[in-house]
PDB file of C-alpha atoms in Angstrom:
ATOM      1  CA  MET A 998       0.000   0.000   0.000  1.00 92.00           C
ATOM      2  CA  LYS A 999       1.064   3.595  -0.415  1.00 93.00           C
ATOM      3  CA  LEU A1000       1.731   5.657   2.719  1.00 91.00           C
ATOM      4  CA  PHE A1001      -0.901   8.156   1.528  1.00 92.00           C
ATOM      5  CA  ASN A1002      -3.609   5.475   1.893  1.00 92.00           C
ATOM      6  CA  GLY A1003      -2.869   4.891   5.580  1.00 90.00           C
ATOM      7  CA  GLU A1004      -5.401   5.899   8.228  1.00 90.00           C
ATOM      8  CA  LYS A1005      -4.711   7.403  11.654  1.00 91.00           C
ATOM      9  CA  GLY A1006      -3.142   4.791  13.922  1.00 91.00           C
ATOM     10  CA  HIS A1007      -1.908   2.515  11.120  1.00 93.00           C
ATOM     11  CA  LEU A1008       1.605   1.143  11.414  1.00 95.00           C
ATOM     12  CA  ILE A1009       3.218   0.675   8.013  1.00 95.00           C
ATOM     13  CA  GLN A1010       6.590  -0.924   7.304  1.00 96.00           C
ATOM     14  CA  ILE A1011       8.338   0.788   4.402  1.00 95.00           C
ATOM     15  CA  VAL A1012       9.132  -1.473   1.455  1.00 96.00           C
ATOM     16  CA  SER A1013      10.408   1.044  -1.125  1.00 94.00           C
ATOM     17  CA  LEU A1014      10.769   4.741  -1.938  1.00 93.00           C
ATOM     18  CA  ASN A1015       9.983   5.722  -5.518  1.00 92.00           C
ATOM     19  CA  LEU A1016      11.477   9.194  -5.175  1.00 91.00           C
ATOM     20  CA  GLU A1017      14.634  10.723  -6.622  1.00 91.00           C
ATOM     21  CA  GLY A1018      17.023  13.544  -5.901  1.00 92.00           C
ATOM     22  CA  VAL A1019      16.945  15.851  -2.910  1.00 94.00           C
ATOM     23  CA  MET A1020      13.567  14.676  -1.582  1.00 91.00           C
ATOM     24  CA  ARG A1021      14.701  11.026  -1.554  1.00 92.00           C
ATOM     25  CA  ARG A1022      17.897  11.931   0.288  1.00 94.00           C
ATOM     26  CA  ARG A1023      16.026  14.085   2.806  1.00 92.00           C
ATOM     27  CA  LEU A1024      13.488  11.346   3.593  1.00 91.00           C
ATOM     28  CA  LEU A1025      16.226   8.726   3.923  1.00 92.00           C
ATOM     29  CA  ASP A1026      18.065  11.019   6.363  1.00 91.00           C
ATOM     30  CA  LEU A1027      14.861  11.397   8.422  1.00 90.00           C
ATOM     31  CA  GLY A1028      14.481   7.624   8.746  1.00 91.00           C
ATOM     32  CA  PHE A1029      12.147   6.759   5.855  1.00 92.00           C
ATOM     33  CA  VAL A1030      14.257   3.747   4.889  1.00 93.00           C
ATOM     34  CA  PRO A1031      13.132   0.287   3.748  1.00 94.00           C
ATOM     35  CA  GLY A1032      12.266  -1.765   6.830  1.00 94.00           C
ATOM     36  CA  ALA A1033      11.420   1.239   9.024  1.00 94.00           C
ATOM     37  CA  VAL A1034       8.009   1.286  10.709  1.00 94.00           C
ATOM     38  CA  VAL A1035       5.972   4.463  10.161  1.00 95.00           C
ATOM     39  CA  GLU A1036       2.915   5.452  12.200  1.00 94.00           C
ATOM     40  CA  VAL A1037       0.167   7.574  10.656  1.00 94.00           C
ATOM     41  CA  VAL A1038      -0.285  10.265  13.318  1.00 94.00           C
ATOM     42  CA  ARG A1039      -2.797  12.659  11.785  1.00 93.00           C
ATOM     43  CA  LYS A1040      -4.520  13.439   8.498  1.00 90.00           C
ATOM     44  CA  SER A1041      -5.657  16.950   7.676  1.00 86.00           C
ATOM     45  CA  PRO A1042      -9.398  17.414   7.021  1.00 84.00           C
ATOM     46  CA  LEU A1043      -8.854  17.361   3.258  1.00 81.00           C
ATOM     47  CA  GLY A1044      -6.339  14.496   3.477  1.00 74.00           C
ATOM     48  CA  ASP A1045      -3.269  16.482   2.470  1.00 85.00           C
ATOM     49  CA  PRO A1046      -0.769  16.747   4.153  1.00 92.00           C
ATOM     50  CA  ILE A1047      -0.495  13.751   6.497  1.00 94.00           C
ATOM     51  CA  ALA A1048       1.661  13.604   9.654  1.00 95.00           C
ATOM     52  CA  PHE A1049       3.813  10.489  10.054  1.00 95.00           C
ATOM     53  CA  ARG A1050       6.058   9.367  12.935  1.00 95.00           C
ATOM     54  CA  VAL A1051       9.263   7.523  12.131  1.00 93.00           C
ATOM     55  CA  SER A1052      12.326   7.102  14.365  1.00 86.00           C
ATOM     56  CA  GLN A1053      10.802   9.355  17.070  1.00 87.00           C
ATOM     57  CA  THR A1054      10.415  12.154  14.526  1.00 89.00           C
ATOM     58  CA  THR A1055       7.078  13.484  13.294  1.00 93.00           C
ATOM     59  CA  ILE A1056       6.974  14.865   9.764  1.00 93.00           C
ATOM     60  CA  ALA A1057       4.146  16.025   7.519  1.00 94.00           C
ATOM     61  CA  LEU A1058       4.254  14.879   3.905  1.00 93.00           C
ATOM     62  CA  ARG A1059       2.102  15.991   1.005  1.00 92.00           C
ATOM     63  CA  LYS A1060       0.264  13.512  -1.191  1.00 91.00           C
ATOM     64  CA  GLU A1061       2.909  14.058  -3.873  1.00 91.00           C
ATOM     65  CA  GLU A1062       5.598  12.504  -1.640  1.00 91.00           C
ATOM     66  CA  SER A1063       3.594  10.037   0.466  1.00 91.00           C
ATOM     67  CA  SER A1064       1.992   8.438  -2.596  1.00 93.00           C
ATOM     68  CA  LYS A1065       5.480   7.459  -3.834  1.00 94.00           C
ATOM     69  CA  ILE A1066       6.394   5.497  -0.700  1.00 94.00           C
ATOM     70  CA  GLU A1067       5.291   1.857  -0.694  1.00 95.00           C
ATOM     71  CA  GLY A1068       4.709  -0.050   2.510  1.00 95.00           C
ATOM     72  CA  GLU A1069       3.069  -3.030   4.148  1.00 95.00           C
ATOM     73  CA  LEU A1070       0.333  -2.557   6.744  1.00 95.00           C
ATOM     74  CA  LEU A1071       1.358  -4.091  10.068  1.00 91.00           C
ATOM     75  CA  THR A1072      -1.584  -3.263  12.333  1.00 64.00           C
ATOM     76  CA  ASN A1073      -4.848  -1.374  12.532  1.00 56.00           C
ATOM     77  CA  GLU A1074      -4.621   0.067  16.056  1.00 51.00           C
TER      78      GLU A1074
END
């Protein structure tokens, strides 16, 4: 599933990042690496952006970025 499709409370393990350049490097530096577990913290009322927690860091990503990160749903807490 794509990170963008996650709902609040979902835990998603990252499988791949389909981004290039500076944005890919920045997300890798923040902990968005394959194998990392990401929690969907909050979605804005219109669904964009979405706040994610990874490696004790919370970051908001727009649909443009979060729809290019593939993951596997771990739980539906």
